[in-house]
Structure formats: C-alpha cells, structure tokens
Amino acid sequence: MELDLQAVKLNDAIKAANPAVLDMLSAKGKAIFFPKLGILAQSAEANGKEINATIGIALEDDGSPVALPSISKNLNLPANDAYPYAPSPGRADIRKIWKGMIEKKNPGLAGKTFSNPVVTAALTHGLSMAGYLFCDEGDTVILPDLFWENYGLIFTNAFGAGLDTFPTYTEAGGGVPEGRFNTAGLKAKLAAPSKNGKKIVLLNFPNNPSGYTPLPSEVKEIVAAVNAAAAKGDKVVVLIDDAYFGLVFEDNVYKQSIFCDLGDLHPNVLAVKIDGATKEDYVWGFRVGFLTYAIKGGTPALYEALEAKTGGAIRGNISNSSNPAQSLLVRSWSAGEYESEKKQKFDLLKRRYDEVKRILAAHPEYKEQFSPLPFNSGYFMCIKPKADPEALRQKLLKDYSTGTINFGSILRLAFSATPTGKLEKLFENVFKASRELSGN
Ligand SMILES: Cc1ncc(COP(=O)(O)O)c(C=O)c1O
C-alpha cells in the first residue's frame, strides 16, 4: 500500500527521533495518520466566521446544538459539553487533567517525559488501538497465563497476533503456586529469539483474574528482563493495562504503575499505558480511557507523532469518544469532593479484601477443598478447587444460588461485587459444594 504523504511525514518524525519506534509499528500503524487536511482543516479554517456551513452537526438558529427536550431534561450539563462531537484524540481539558493525575498518582514519573494521554472509548478500545498500531498478523504478545479473556478477541481475532503465555506464579511444587510472580518465565520469553527483532509484552497489574500486583523486588526483575531484551537489540513494546490502578490493598506491594520504570528504561522500549476511569472511578458504562506513551529520550516531536497516529486510528474506528462522559469526568475531577469520595470507595473494597483474608485464615479446613492463589489487589481473587471447576461452578449455581467464573483450572471470585456481609457465605458455599462433588 502506498502511504499517504501525511503518514510519511509522521513516520519521518518518528524515525528522526528514534528509528526503533518506527520498527515497532505494525503495517497499519505505519500507514495511519491524523488527517490534518480535508474536512477537519476546512472546518477549523471556518471557525468564528459569520456563516459556518462546515460542521457536521445540527444547530438551532441561535447557534446552540439541536437537542431533544426528552434528552436534555435528564442531562445536567451545558449543551455544548454534551451534544457536539469531542475531538478524536479527546477533549483538550480531560487530556491535560488526566496527564496531571497520572503524574500525581505516580511520583516516580517526576522529571521523566511522556506523551499527552489520548482519549479512547475506555480500556478495551485503548488495547484495541494498541493492537492496531503495534500488532501485525503473526506477531505474538507475551503475557502471564492468567489474563483477561478479552485479550484473545482484541489481539488475536482482530489483528492476528498470537498470545504467548508463561505461568503467572512460581511453583512451590505439585502445581501449588508460591506467592511470587514468575519473573523468570517472562525473562525466558523475552530472551527467546524474536522473529522480526520485535517483542510485544502485555502486563496487567492489579491483574484480572488473579488480583495480583508484584512486589517492588519483582518489578525490578520484570524491568531487568525487559532491559536485557532491549540491550540485545530487540525492540520491545510493553502494553501496560492499568485498568485496576490504585486498588492495591497491601503495603509491601508496588503501588505505582510499572509505566514509571519502563517509560525511561531504554530507547528500544516503548511503554504504552492503557488506563482510564472505568474501574478507577467506577464508571464502567461511561467508556472513557486513555492511551499514553513513554520512552527513554522521548521528544515532543516523537510523542506528537504517536499521538497523531493514535488519533487517526481512533478517527477511522469510532471517530471520537463520548463527549458527555468526558465532560462529567472533568467536572468530578475538578470538584473538591473527588479525593475523599474515591477514598470512601477504596475503603469499601479494602474492607471486602480484608474480610476475604480473614475468612480464609479463620477456616483452615477450606484448604482441603481449594487453595487461594496469591492476591493483594484489584477486584478479584482466584481459587484452585479440588473439584472440577466447571462442575463446581454449575453446582454453585444450581444448589447454592452462587455465581462464579470458571477460568479453566481456577474459579474467579469478585469480592468487588459481593456484599461484605455475604463473603463468608460465598466461601462456605464454595467449600460445601466442592466437598459434595469431591465426596469428602
Ligand atoms: C484487565 C482488564 N483490562 C481492561 C478491561 C476493560 O475495561 P473497559 O471497560 O474500560 O473497556 C477490563 C474489564 O474487565 C479488565 O479486566
């Protein structure tokens, strides 16, 4: 495919700043650009004119957006912050605020460079756009074997990239996990010869389904493994799915995003942070997320080119993300109550987490039927049952009115969604159902 001149310009800018980044892009990623000419440019030129017949929305005679009263009566937002399109890379205000929030939540970013966040229609879309930009047919994405199942649809079904997994935890023997992230497994995958000099890694902490976040010592080992691959000459794209960022319930666990460490590691390592309000701010249906880049030596020109490519991919895909949802979030983040409200909700989830830990400690007999996998954060925890997980799930549904998720050899339990007072019963039900199935 012959590249559009606008794509060539972006590629030249990327190459001039860091040729490794150009090598990381997929064929689609190399070809995409944000159209600065055409409709958008002509619309921008008409801005402020007496008659502006360029905009693809409908305006009343007084210039306000046409709106149906049956909608606006339920909407407590100025019409201009709700009805018109948001820009493809997102509203300027939300991008600026989120950048500041990333910095505040990650003190380790102080003095480091990273791009402006580009708004996506939440994290699934951010991951998909990362797939668009970095994954070619036949590429592989390296990740732990406990992963969010939608990665298959996102990377494999849509972009033809395989998932190459390693066991999530080190083993104590006999299939029983120790409480350690398997950094050696990641290291081995990264050290293996690469097909095209490129490696794509996907990290998700706190993890879905396991609820695990690495300790600082494990983060160091992960970073060293990525660095070793980069030093050998591989171009490494690390996709960092920070969906559950901030929900860390133990003090000894790494609290910042690994984006801080990977984003200025090596000129061959591009860190791509995919995060958003979905889980962090409990607005699952709003569909607002962000995609942010960092690389050692990253220049404004490099970041602008990556942002433009991301904006172009979004423009050709969903055009832009929900304007009312972005506006509501900007208002919440600017309100004085935001921090204390967030703390209240964190405390709710932490109480549930503590209650799960208490229940497990109070019932040593549960170990006869299931072992909990290491967990310290997020929405979930997993158990490895003695009984067949699918049979157990079915029995829990049928005889105990209890829903769980079967992840193959394990069951996932969402303490985030279980009333605190029902957690005791949840585990008791699992224990009883498993005992009935296994016959002892
Ligand atoms: C690990 C992980 N990443 C991403 C997502 C998707 O988030 P969003 O609803 O923002 O698309 C989820 C949702 O369950 C998730 O568990």
CSV table of C-alpha atoms and ligand atoms in Angstrom, one decimal:
chain,number,residue,atom,x,y,z
A,1,MET,CA,0.0,0.0,0.0
A,2,GLU,CA,1.3,3.4,-0.9
A,3,LEU,CA,1.5,5.6,2.2
A,4,ASP,CA,-0.3,8.9,2.3
A,5,LEU,CA,2.1,11.8,2.5
A,6,GLN,CA,0.7,12.7,5.9
A,7,ALA,CA,1.7,9.2,7.2
A,8,VAL,CA,5.1,9.5,5.6
A,9,LYS,CA,5.7,12.8,7.5
A,10,LEU,CA,4.7,11.3,10.8
A,11,ASN,CA,7.0,8.3,10.1
A,12,ASP,CA,9.8,10.6,9.3
A,13,ALA,CA,9.3,12.5,12.5
A,14,ILE,CA,9.3,9.2,14.5
A,15,LYS,CA,12.4,7.9,12.6
A,16,ALA,CA,14.3,11.2,13.2
A,17,ALA,CA,13.5,11.0,17.0
A,18,ASN,CA,14.1,7.2,17.4
A,19,PRO,CA,14.2,4.7,14.5
A,20,ALA,CA,13.4,1.8,16.9
A,21,VAL,CA,9.9,3.2,17.4
A,22,LEU,CA,9.2,3.1,13.7
A,23,ASP,CA,10.2,-0.6,13.6
A,24,MET,CA,7.8,-1.3,16.5
A,25,LEU,CA,4.8,0.0,14.5
A,26,SER,CA,2.6,-2.5,12.6
A,27,ALA,CA,2.0,-2.1,8.9
A,28,LYS,CA,-1.3,-0.4,9.8
A,29,GLY,CA,0.5,1.7,12.4
A,30,LYS,CA,3.0,2.9,9.8
A,31,ALA,CA,0.2,3.8,7.3
A,32,ILE,CA,-2.1,5.7,9.7
A,33,PHE,CA,-2.2,9.4,10.2
A,34,PHE,CA,-4.5,12.0,11.7
A,35,PRO,CA,-5.9,13.9,8.7
A,36,LYS,CA,-5.0,17.5,9.1
A,37,LEU,CA,-6.1,18.3,5.6
A,38,GLY,CA,-9.6,17.7,4.3
A,39,ILE,CA,-12.8,18.3,6.3
A,40,LEU,CA,-11.2,18.9,9.7
A,41,ALA,CA,-8.8,21.5,8.4
A,42,GLN,CA,-11.5,23.3,6.3
A,43,SER,CA,-13.8,23.2,9.4
A,44,ALA,CA,-11.0,24.7,11.5
A,45,GLU,CA,-10.5,27.5,9.0
A,46,ALA,CA,-14.2,28.4,9.1
A,47,ASN,CA,-14.2,28.7,12.9
A,48,GLY,CA,-15.6,32.1,14.0
A,49,LYS,CA,-16.9,33.1,10.6
A,50,GLU,CA,-20.3,34.7,10.4
A,51,ILE,CA,-21.7,31.8,8.5
A,52,ASN,CA,-20.1,28.4,9.2
A,53,ALA,CA,-21.7,25.8,6.9
A,54,THR,CA,-18.9,23.2,7.6
A,55,ILE,CA,-19.9,21.5,10.8
A,56,GLY,CA,-21.5,18.0,10.6
A,57,ILE,CA,-23.9,18.6,13.5
A,58,ALA,CA,-27.3,20.4,13.5
A,59,LEU,CA,-27.5,23.8,15.2
A,60,GLU,CA,-30.6,25.8,16.2
A,61,ASP,CA,-31.0,29.3,14.6
A,62,ASP,CA,-29.3,30.8,17.8
A,63,GLY,CA,-26.3,28.6,17.3
A,64,SER,CA,-26.9,26.1,20.1
A,65,PRO,CA,-26.8,22.4,19.4
A,66,VAL,CA,-30.2,21.0,18.3
A,67,ALA,CA,-31.3,18.8,21.2
A,68,LEU,CA,-34.4,16.8,22.0
A,69,PRO,CA,-36.0,18.1,25.2
A,70,SER,CA,-36.8,14.5,26.3
A,71,ILE,CA,-33.0,14.0,26.4
A,72,SER,CA,-31.9,17.4,27.8
A,73,LYS,CA,-34.4,17.3,30.7
A,74,ASN,CA,-32.3,14.4,32.1
A,75,LEU,CA,-28.9,16.0,31.4
A,76,ASN,CA,-27.4,18.4,33.9
A,77,LEU,CA,-24.6,19.6,31.5
A,78,PRO,CA,-24.3,22.6,29.3
A,79,ALA,CA,-25.5,21.6,25.8
A,80,ASN,CA,-22.1,22.4,24.3
A,81,ASP,CA,-20.3,20.0,26.6
A,82,ALA,CA,-22.7,17.1,25.8
A,83,TYR,CA,-24.1,17.1,22.2
A,84,PRO,CA,-21.3,18.1,19.8
A,85,TYR,CA,-18.6,15.7,18.9
A,86,ALA,CA,-15.4,15.5,21.1
A,87,PRO,CA,-12.1,15.7,19.2
A,88,SER,CA,-10.9,12.3,18.0
A,89,PRO,CA,-7.9,12.3,20.5
A,90,GLY,CA,-10.2,13.6,23.2
A,91,ARG,CA,-11.2,16.9,24.8
A,92,ALA,CA,-8.2,19.1,25.5
A,93,ASP,CA,-9.3,19.7,29.1
A,94,ILE,CA,-9.6,16.0,30.0
A,95,ARG,CA,-6.3,15.1,28.4
A,96,LYS,CA,-4.5,17.8,30.3
A,97,ILE,CA,-6.1,16.9,33.6
A,98,TRP,CA,-5.5,13.1,33.2
A,99,LYS,CA,-1.8,13.8,32.4
A,100,GLY,CA,-1.6,15.7,35.7
A,101,MET,CA,-3.4,12.9,37.5
A,102,ILE,CA,-1.0,10.3,36.1
A,103,GLU,CA,1.9,12.4,37.4
A,104,LYS,CA,0.3,12.8,40.8
A,105,LYS,CA,-0.5,9.1,41.2
A,106,ASN,CA,3.0,8.1,40.1
A,107,PRO,CA,5.6,10.2,41.8
A,108,GLY,CA,8.3,8.1,40.0
A,109,LEU,CA,7.4,9.9,36.8
A,110,ALA,CA,8.9,13.2,38.2
A,111,GLY,CA,11.4,14.6,35.7
A,112,LYS,CA,10.5,11.9,33.0
A,113,THR,CA,8.9,12.6,29.7
A,114,PHE,CA,5.7,11.0,28.5
A,115,SER,CA,3.1,11.9,25.9
A,116,ASN,CA,-0.3,13.6,26.3
A,117,PRO,CA,-2.9,10.9,27.0
A,118,VAL,CA,-5.1,10.2,24.0
A,119,VAL,CA,-8.8,9.5,24.9
A,120,THR,CA,-10.2,6.1,24.0
A,121,ALA,CA,-13.6,4.6,24.5
A,122,ALA,CA,-12.3,3.0,27.6
A,123,LEU,CA,-9.6,0.4,28.0
A,124,THR,CA,-10.9,-2.3,25.7
A,125,HIS,CA,-10.7,0.3,22.9
A,126,GLY,CA,-7.3,1.5,24.1
A,127,LEU,CA,-6.0,-2.0,23.9
A,128,SER,CA,-7.5,-2.5,20.5
A,129,MET,CA,-5.9,0.7,19.2
A,130,ALA,CA,-2.6,-0.5,20.6
A,131,GLY,CA,-3.2,-3.7,18.7
A,132,TYR,CA,-3.9,-1.7,15.5
A,133,LEU,CA,-0.7,0.3,15.9
A,134,PHE,CA,1.7,-2.4,17.0
A,135,CYS,CA,0.5,-5.9,16.1
A,136,ASP,CA,0.8,-7.5,12.7
A,137,GLU,CA,-0.6,-10.8,11.7
A,138,GLY,CA,1.7,-13.5,13.1
A,139,ASP,CA,3.2,-11.3,15.9
A,140,THR,CA,3.0,-12.7,19.4
A,141,VAL,CA,2.0,-11.0,22.6
A,142,ILE,CA,3.9,-12.2,25.6
A,143,LEU,CA,1.8,-12.3,28.8
A,144,PRO,CA,1.2,-14.3,32.0
A,145,ASP,CA,-1.2,-17.2,31.7
A,146,LEU,CA,-3.8,-15.6,34.0
A,147,PHE,CA,-5.2,-12.9,31.8
A,148,TRP,CA,-8.4,-11.2,30.9
A,149,GLU,CA,-10.1,-13.4,28.3
A,150,ASN,CA,-11.0,-10.5,26.0
A,151,TYR,CA,-7.3,-10.1,25.1
A,152,GLY,CA,-7.9,-13.0,22.7
A,153,LEU,CA,-10.7,-11.2,20.8
A,154,ILE,CA,-8.7,-7.9,20.9
A,155,PHE,CA,-5.3,-9.1,19.7
A,156,THR,CA,-5.8,-12.5,18.0
A,157,ASN,CA,-9.2,-12.2,16.4
A,158,ALA,CA,-8.8,-8.6,15.3
A,159,PHE,CA,-5.1,-8.4,14.5
A,160,GLY,CA,-3.9,-12.0,14.0
A,161,ALA,CA,-1.4,-11.8,16.9
A,162,GLY,CA,-0.9,-14.9,19.0
A,163,LEU,CA,-0.9,-14.9,22.8
A,164,ASP,CA,2.3,-16.5,24.1
A,165,THR,CA,1.9,-17.2,27.8
A,166,PHE,CA,4.1,-18.1,30.7
A,167,PRO,CA,2.9,-19.4,34.1
A,168,THR,CA,1.9,-16.5,36.2
A,169,TYR,CA,3.3,-17.7,39.5
A,170,THR,CA,6.4,-19.6,40.6
A,171,GLU,CA,5.6,-23.0,41.9
A,172,ALA,CA,6.1,-24.5,45.3
A,173,GLY,CA,5.8,-27.9,43.7
A,174,GLY,CA,2.8,-30.1,42.7
A,175,GLY,CA,1.1,-27.3,40.9
A,176,VAL,CA,0.8,-25.2,44.0
A,177,PRO,CA,1.7,-21.6,43.4
A,178,GLU,CA,4.1,-19.7,45.7
A,179,GLY,CA,3.2,-16.1,46.4
A,180,ARG,CA,5.7,-14.9,43.8
A,181,PHE,CA,5.3,-13.5,40.3
A,182,ASN,CA,7.1,-15.7,37.8
A,183,THR,CA,9.6,-13.2,36.5
A,184,ALA,CA,11.9,-16.0,35.3
A,185,GLY,CA,9.0,-17.1,33.0
A,186,LEU,CA,8.8,-13.6,31.5
A,187,LYS,CA,12.6,-13.4,31.2
A,188,ALA,CA,12.7,-16.7,29.3
A,189,LYS,CA,10.1,-15.5,26.8
A,190,LEU,CA,11.9,-12.2,26.3
A,191,ALA,CA,15.2,-13.9,25.9
A,192,ALA,CA,14.0,-16.3,23.2
A,193,PRO,CA,14.9,-15.3,19.6
A,194,SER,CA,12.4,-12.9,18.1
A,195,LYS,CA,11.0,-13.4,14.6
A,196,ASN,CA,11.4,-9.8,13.4
A,197,GLY,CA,13.5,-8.1,16.1
A,198,LYS,CA,10.4,-7.1,17.9
A,199,LYS,CA,8.8,-8.2,21.2
A,200,ILE,CA,5.3,-7.2,22.4
A,201,VAL,CA,4.6,-7.7,26.2
A,202,LEU,CA,1.3,-7.2,27.9
A,203,LEU,CA,1.3,-6.5,31.7
A,204,ASN,CA,-1.8,-6.1,33.8
A,205,PHE,CA,-1.4,-5.2,37.5
A,206,PRO,CA,-3.6,-5.4,39.5
A,207,ASN,CA,-4.4,-8.4,37.4
A,208,ASN,CA,-7.7,-9.8,36.2
A,209,PRO,CA,-8.4,-12.5,37.2
A,210,SER,CA,-5.7,-13.1,39.8
A,211,GLY,CA,-5.9,-9.9,41.8
A,212,TYR,CA,-2.1,-9.9,41.9
A,213,THR,CA,0.3,-6.9,41.8
A,214,PRO,CA,4.1,-7.6,42.0
A,215,LEU,CA,6.2,-6.6,44.9
A,216,PRO,CA,8.9,-3.9,44.3
A,217,SER,CA,11.6,-6.6,44.1
A,218,GLU,CA,9.5,-8.4,41.4
A,219,VAL,CA,9.0,-5.2,39.5
A,220,LYS,CA,12.8,-4.7,39.5
A,221,GLU,CA,13.2,-8.2,38.0
A,222,ILE,CA,10.5,-7.6,35.3
A,223,VAL,CA,12.2,-4.3,34.4
A,224,ALA,CA,15.6,-6.0,34.2
A,225,ALA,CA,14.2,-8.7,31.9
A,226,VAL,CA,12.8,-6.1,29.5
A,227,ASN,CA,16.0,-4.2,29.7
A,228,ALA,CA,18.0,-7.3,28.8
A,229,ALA,CA,15.9,-7.9,25.7
A,230,ALA,CA,16.3,-4.2,24.7
A,231,ALA,CA,20.1,-4.3,25.3
A,232,LYS,CA,20.3,-7.3,23.0
A,233,GLY,CA,18.8,-5.2,20.2
A,234,ASP,CA,15.1,-6.3,20.4
A,235,LYS,CA,12.5,-3.5,20.0
A,236,VAL,CA,10.1,-4.0,22.9
A,237,VAL,CA,6.6,-2.6,23.1
A,238,VAL,CA,5.2,-3.1,26.6
A,239,LEU,CA,1.4,-2.7,26.8
A,240,ILE,CA,0.5,-1.8,30.4
A,241,ASP,CA,-3.1,-2.4,31.2
A,242,ASP,CA,-3.7,-0.3,34.3
A,243,ALA,CA,-7.4,-0.9,34.4
A,244,TYR,CA,-7.4,-1.5,38.2
A,245,PHE,CA,-4.7,1.0,39.0
A,246,GLY,CA,-4.7,2.2,42.6
A,247,LEU,CA,-6.6,-0.7,44.1
A,248,VAL,CA,-3.7,-2.1,46.0
A,249,PHE,CA,-4.5,-3.3,49.5
A,250,GLU,CA,-1.1,-4.3,51.0
A,251,ASP,CA,1.7,-2.0,51.9
A,252,ASN,CA,4.5,-4.2,50.6
A,253,VAL,CA,3.1,-4.2,47.1
A,254,TYR,CA,4.3,-1.9,44.3
A,255,LYS,CA,1.9,1.0,44.2
A,256,GLN,CA,2.9,2.9,41.1
A,257,SER,CA,2.4,1.9,37.5
A,258,ILE,CA,5.3,0.0,36.0
A,259,PHE,CA,5.0,2.6,33.3
A,260,CYS,CA,7.2,4.8,35.6
A,261,ASP,CA,10.0,2.3,35.3
A,262,LEU,CA,9.6,1.1,31.7
A,263,GLY,CA,9.0,4.6,30.2
A,264,ASP,CA,12.6,5.7,30.6
A,265,LEU,CA,14.3,2.4,30.5
A,266,HIS,CA,15.9,2.1,27.1
A,267,PRO,CA,15.5,3.7,23.7
A,268,ASN,CA,14.4,0.3,22.5
A,269,VAL,CA,11.5,0.1,25.0
A,270,LEU,CA,8.2,1.8,24.3
A,271,ALA,CA,5.9,1.8,27.3
A,272,VAL,CA,2.2,2.2,26.3
A,273,LYS,CA,0.0,2.9,29.3
A,274,ILE,CA,-3.7,2.0,28.8
A,275,ASP,CA,-5.8,3.2,31.7
A,276,GLY,CA,-8.9,5.1,32.4
A,277,ALA,CA,-11.9,5.9,34.5
A,278,THR,CA,-13.7,2.6,34.1
A,279,LYS,CA,-12.6,0.9,37.2
A,280,GLU,CA,-10.6,3.6,38.8
A,281,ASP,CA,-13.6,5.9,39.1
A,282,TYR,CA,-16.3,3.3,39.0
A,283,VAL,CA,-17.9,4.5,35.7
A,284,TRP,CA,-17.9,1.2,33.8
A,285,GLY,CA,-20.5,2.3,31.3
A,286,PHE,CA,-19.1,5.7,30.5
A,287,ARG,CA,-16.5,4.4,28.2
A,288,VAL,CA,-13.6,6.8,28.8
A,289,GLY,CA,-10.0,5.6,28.9
A,290,PHE,CA,-6.6,6.8,27.8
A,291,LEU,CA,-3.5,5.7,25.9
A,292,THR,CA,-0.2,7.3,26.9
A,293,TYR,CA,3.4,6.7,25.6
A,294,ALA,CA,6.8,6.9,27.2
A,295,ILE,CA,10.2,6.1,26.0
A,296,LYS,CA,13.8,6.9,27.1
A,297,GLY,CA,14.8,10.1,25.3
A,298,GLY,CA,11.2,10.7,24.0
A,299,THR,CA,10.9,14.1,22.4
A,300,PRO,CA,7.8,16.2,22.0
A,301,ALA,CA,8.0,15.6,18.2
A,302,LEU,CA,8.1,11.8,18.8
A,303,TYR,CA,5.1,11.9,21.2
A,304,GLU,CA,3.1,14.2,18.9
A,305,ALA,CA,3.6,11.9,16.0
A,306,LEU,CA,2.5,8.9,18.1
A,307,GLU,CA,-0.5,10.8,19.4
A,308,ALA,CA,-1.4,11.8,15.8
A,309,LYS,CA,-1.3,8.2,14.7
A,310,THR,CA,-3.4,7.1,17.7
A,311,GLY,CA,-5.9,9.9,16.9
A,312,GLY,CA,-6.0,8.8,13.3
A,313,ALA,CA,-6.6,5.2,14.3
A,314,ILE,CA,-9.5,6.4,16.5
A,315,ARG,CA,-10.9,8.7,13.9
A,316,GLY,CA,-11.1,5.7,11.4
A,317,ASN,CA,-12.6,3.4,14.1
A,318,ILE,CA,-15.1,5.1,16.4
A,319,SER,CA,-14.4,8.7,15.3
A,320,ASN,CA,-14.4,10.0,18.9
A,321,SER,CA,-15.3,9.1,22.4
A,322,SER,CA,-18.4,10.2,24.3
A,323,ASN,CA,-18.4,13.9,25.0
A,324,PRO,CA,-20.9,13.9,27.9
A,325,ALA,CA,-18.9,11.2,29.6
A,326,GLN,CA,-15.7,13.2,29.3
A,327,SER,CA,-17.5,16.3,30.5
A,328,LEU,CA,-18.9,14.5,33.6
A,329,LEU,CA,-15.5,13.2,34.5
A,330,VAL,CA,-13.8,16.6,34.1
A,331,ARG,CA,-16.4,18.1,36.5
A,332,SER,CA,-16.0,15.3,39.0
A,333,TRP,CA,-12.1,15.5,39.0
A,334,SER,CA,-12.3,19.3,39.4
A,335,ALA,CA,-14.8,19.1,42.3
A,336,GLY,CA,-13.3,19.3,45.8
A,337,GLU,CA,-15.0,16.1,47.0
A,338,TYR,CA,-13.4,13.8,44.4
A,339,GLU,CA,-10.4,12.7,46.5
A,340,SER,CA,-12.5,11.9,49.6
A,341,GLU,CA,-15.2,10.2,47.6
A,342,LYS,CA,-12.6,8.0,46.0
A,343,LYS,CA,-11.1,7.2,49.4
A,344,GLN,CA,-14.5,6.0,50.6
A,345,LYS,CA,-14.9,3.6,47.7
A,346,PHE,CA,-11.4,2.4,48.1
A,347,ASP,CA,-12.1,1.7,51.8
A,348,LEU,CA,-15.2,-0.3,50.8
A,349,LEU,CA,-13.2,-2.6,48.5
A,350,LYS,CA,-10.3,-2.8,51.1
A,351,ARG,CA,-12.8,-3.9,53.7
A,352,ARG,CA,-14.0,-6.7,51.4
A,353,TYR,CA,-10.4,-7.7,50.7
A,354,ASP,CA,-9.6,-7.8,54.4
A,355,GLU,CA,-12.8,-9.8,55.1
A,356,VAL,CA,-11.7,-12.4,52.5
A,357,LYS,CA,-8.3,-12.7,54.1
A,358,ARG,CA,-9.9,-13.0,57.5
A,359,ILE,CA,-12.3,-15.7,56.3
A,360,LEU,CA,-9.5,-17.7,54.7
A,361,ALA,CA,-7.4,-17.5,57.8
A,362,ALA,CA,-10.4,-18.4,60.0
A,363,HIS,CA,-11.1,-21.6,58.0
A,364,PRO,CA,-8.1,-23.7,57.6
A,365,GLU,CA,-10.4,-26.6,56.6
A,366,TYR,CA,-11.1,-24.8,53.4
A,367,LYS,CA,-7.7,-25.8,52.2
A,368,GLU,CA,-9.0,-29.4,51.9
A,369,GLN,CA,-11.2,-28.2,49.1
A,370,PHE,CA,-9.5,-25.3,47.4
A,371,SER,CA,-6.3,-23.2,47.6
A,372,PRO,CA,-6.5,-19.5,47.1
A,373,LEU,CA,-4.0,-18.1,44.5
A,374,PRO,CA,-1.8,-15.2,45.7
A,375,PHE,CA,-3.7,-12.0,45.6
A,376,ASN,CA,-3.2,-8.5,47.1
A,377,SER,CA,-5.2,-6.0,44.9
A,378,GLY,CA,-7.9,-5.3,42.4
A,379,TYR,CA,-11.5,-6.6,42.2
A,380,PHE,CA,-10.9,-10.4,42.3
A,381,MET,CA,-9.2,-13.4,43.8
A,382,CYS,CA,-9.0,-16.9,42.4
A,383,ILE,CA,-9.1,-20.3,43.9
A,384,LYS,CA,-7.8,-23.6,42.6
A,385,PRO,CA,-10.5,-26.1,43.6
A,386,LYS,CA,-10.0,-29.8,44.2
A,387,ALA,CA,-13.2,-30.5,42.3
A,388,ASP,CA,-13.6,-29.9,38.6
A,389,PRO,CA,-14.0,-26.1,38.2
A,390,GLU,CA,-16.8,-26.2,35.7
A,391,ALA,CA,-18.7,-28.9,37.7
A,392,LEU,CA,-18.2,-26.7,40.8
A,393,ARG,CA,-19.4,-23.6,39.1
A,394,GLN,CA,-22.6,-25.4,37.9
A,395,LYS,CA,-23.3,-26.9,41.3
A,396,LEU,CA,-22.8,-23.5,43.0
A,397,LEU,CA,-25.4,-22.0,40.5
A,398,LYS,CA,-27.8,-24.8,40.9
A,399,ASP,CA,-27.7,-25.8,44.6
A,400,TYR,CA,-26.2,-22.7,46.2
A,401,SER,CA,-27.6,-19.8,44.2
A,402,THR,CA,-24.0,-18.6,43.8
A,403,GLY,CA,-22.3,-17.3,40.6
A,404,THR,CA,-18.5,-17.6,40.0
A,405,ILE,CA,-16.4,-17.5,36.9
A,406,ASN,CA,-14.5,-20.6,35.6
A,407,PHE,CA,-11.1,-19.7,34.1
A,408,GLY,CA,-10.2,-23.3,33.1
A,409,SER,CA,-8.4,-24.7,36.1
A,410,ILE,CA,-9.5,-22.0,38.6
A,411,LEU,CA,-12.6,-20.1,39.7
A,412,ARG,CA,-12.6,-16.3,39.9
A,413,LEU,CA,-14.5,-14.7,42.8
A,414,ALA,CA,-15.3,-11.0,42.5
A,415,PHE,CA,-15.2,-9.6,46.1
A,416,SER,CA,-15.7,-6.2,44.4
A,417,ALA,CA,-19.3,-7.2,43.6
A,418,THR,CA,-20.1,-9.3,46.7
A,419,PRO,CA,-21.7,-7.5,49.6
A,420,THR,CA,-19.3,-7.6,52.6
A,421,GLY,CA,-21.8,-9.5,54.7
A,422,LYS,CA,-22.2,-12.2,52.1
A,423,LEU,CA,-18.5,-13.0,51.7
A,424,GLU,CA,-18.5,-15.6,54.5
A,425,LYS,CA,-21.4,-17.4,52.8
A,426,LEU,CA,-19.7,-17.2,49.4
A,427,PHE,CA,-16.7,-19.2,50.7
A,428,GLU,CA,-18.8,-21.5,52.8
A,429,ASN,CA,-20.9,-22.3,49.7
A,430,VAL,CA,-17.8,-23.0,47.6
A,431,PHE,CA,-16.4,-25.2,50.4
A,432,LYS,CA,-19.6,-27.2,50.8
A,433,ALA,CA,-20.3,-27.6,47.0
A,434,SER,CA,-16.7,-28.7,46.5
A,435,ARG,CA,-16.9,-31.2,49.3
A,436,GLU,CA,-20.1,-32.7,47.9
A,437,LEU,CA,-18.5,-33.0,44.5
A,438,SER,CA,-15.3,-34.5,45.6
A,439,GLY,CA,-17.0,-36.8,48.1
A,440,ASN,CA,-15.1,-35.8,51.2
B,1,LIG,C1,-7.7,-6.3,32.8
B,1,LIG,C2,-8.8,-5.5,32.1
B,1,LIG,N1,-8.4,-4.7,31.2
B,1,LIG,C3,-9.4,-4.0,30.5
B,1,LIG,C4,-10.7,-4.1,30.9
B,1,LIG,C5,-11.7,-3.3,30.1
B,1,LIG,O1,-12.0,-2.2,30.6
B,1,LIG,P1,-13.1,-1.2,29.9
B,1,LIG,O2,-14.4,-1.5,30.4
B,1,LIG,O3,-12.5,0.2,30.2
B,1,LIG,O4,-13.0,-1.4,28.4
B,1,LIG,C6,-11.1,-5.0,31.9
B,1,LIG,C7,-12.5,-5.1,32.2
B,1,LIG,O5,-13.0,-6.1,32.8
B,1,LIG,C8,-10.1,-5.7,32.5
B,1,LIG,O6,-10.4,-6.6,33.5
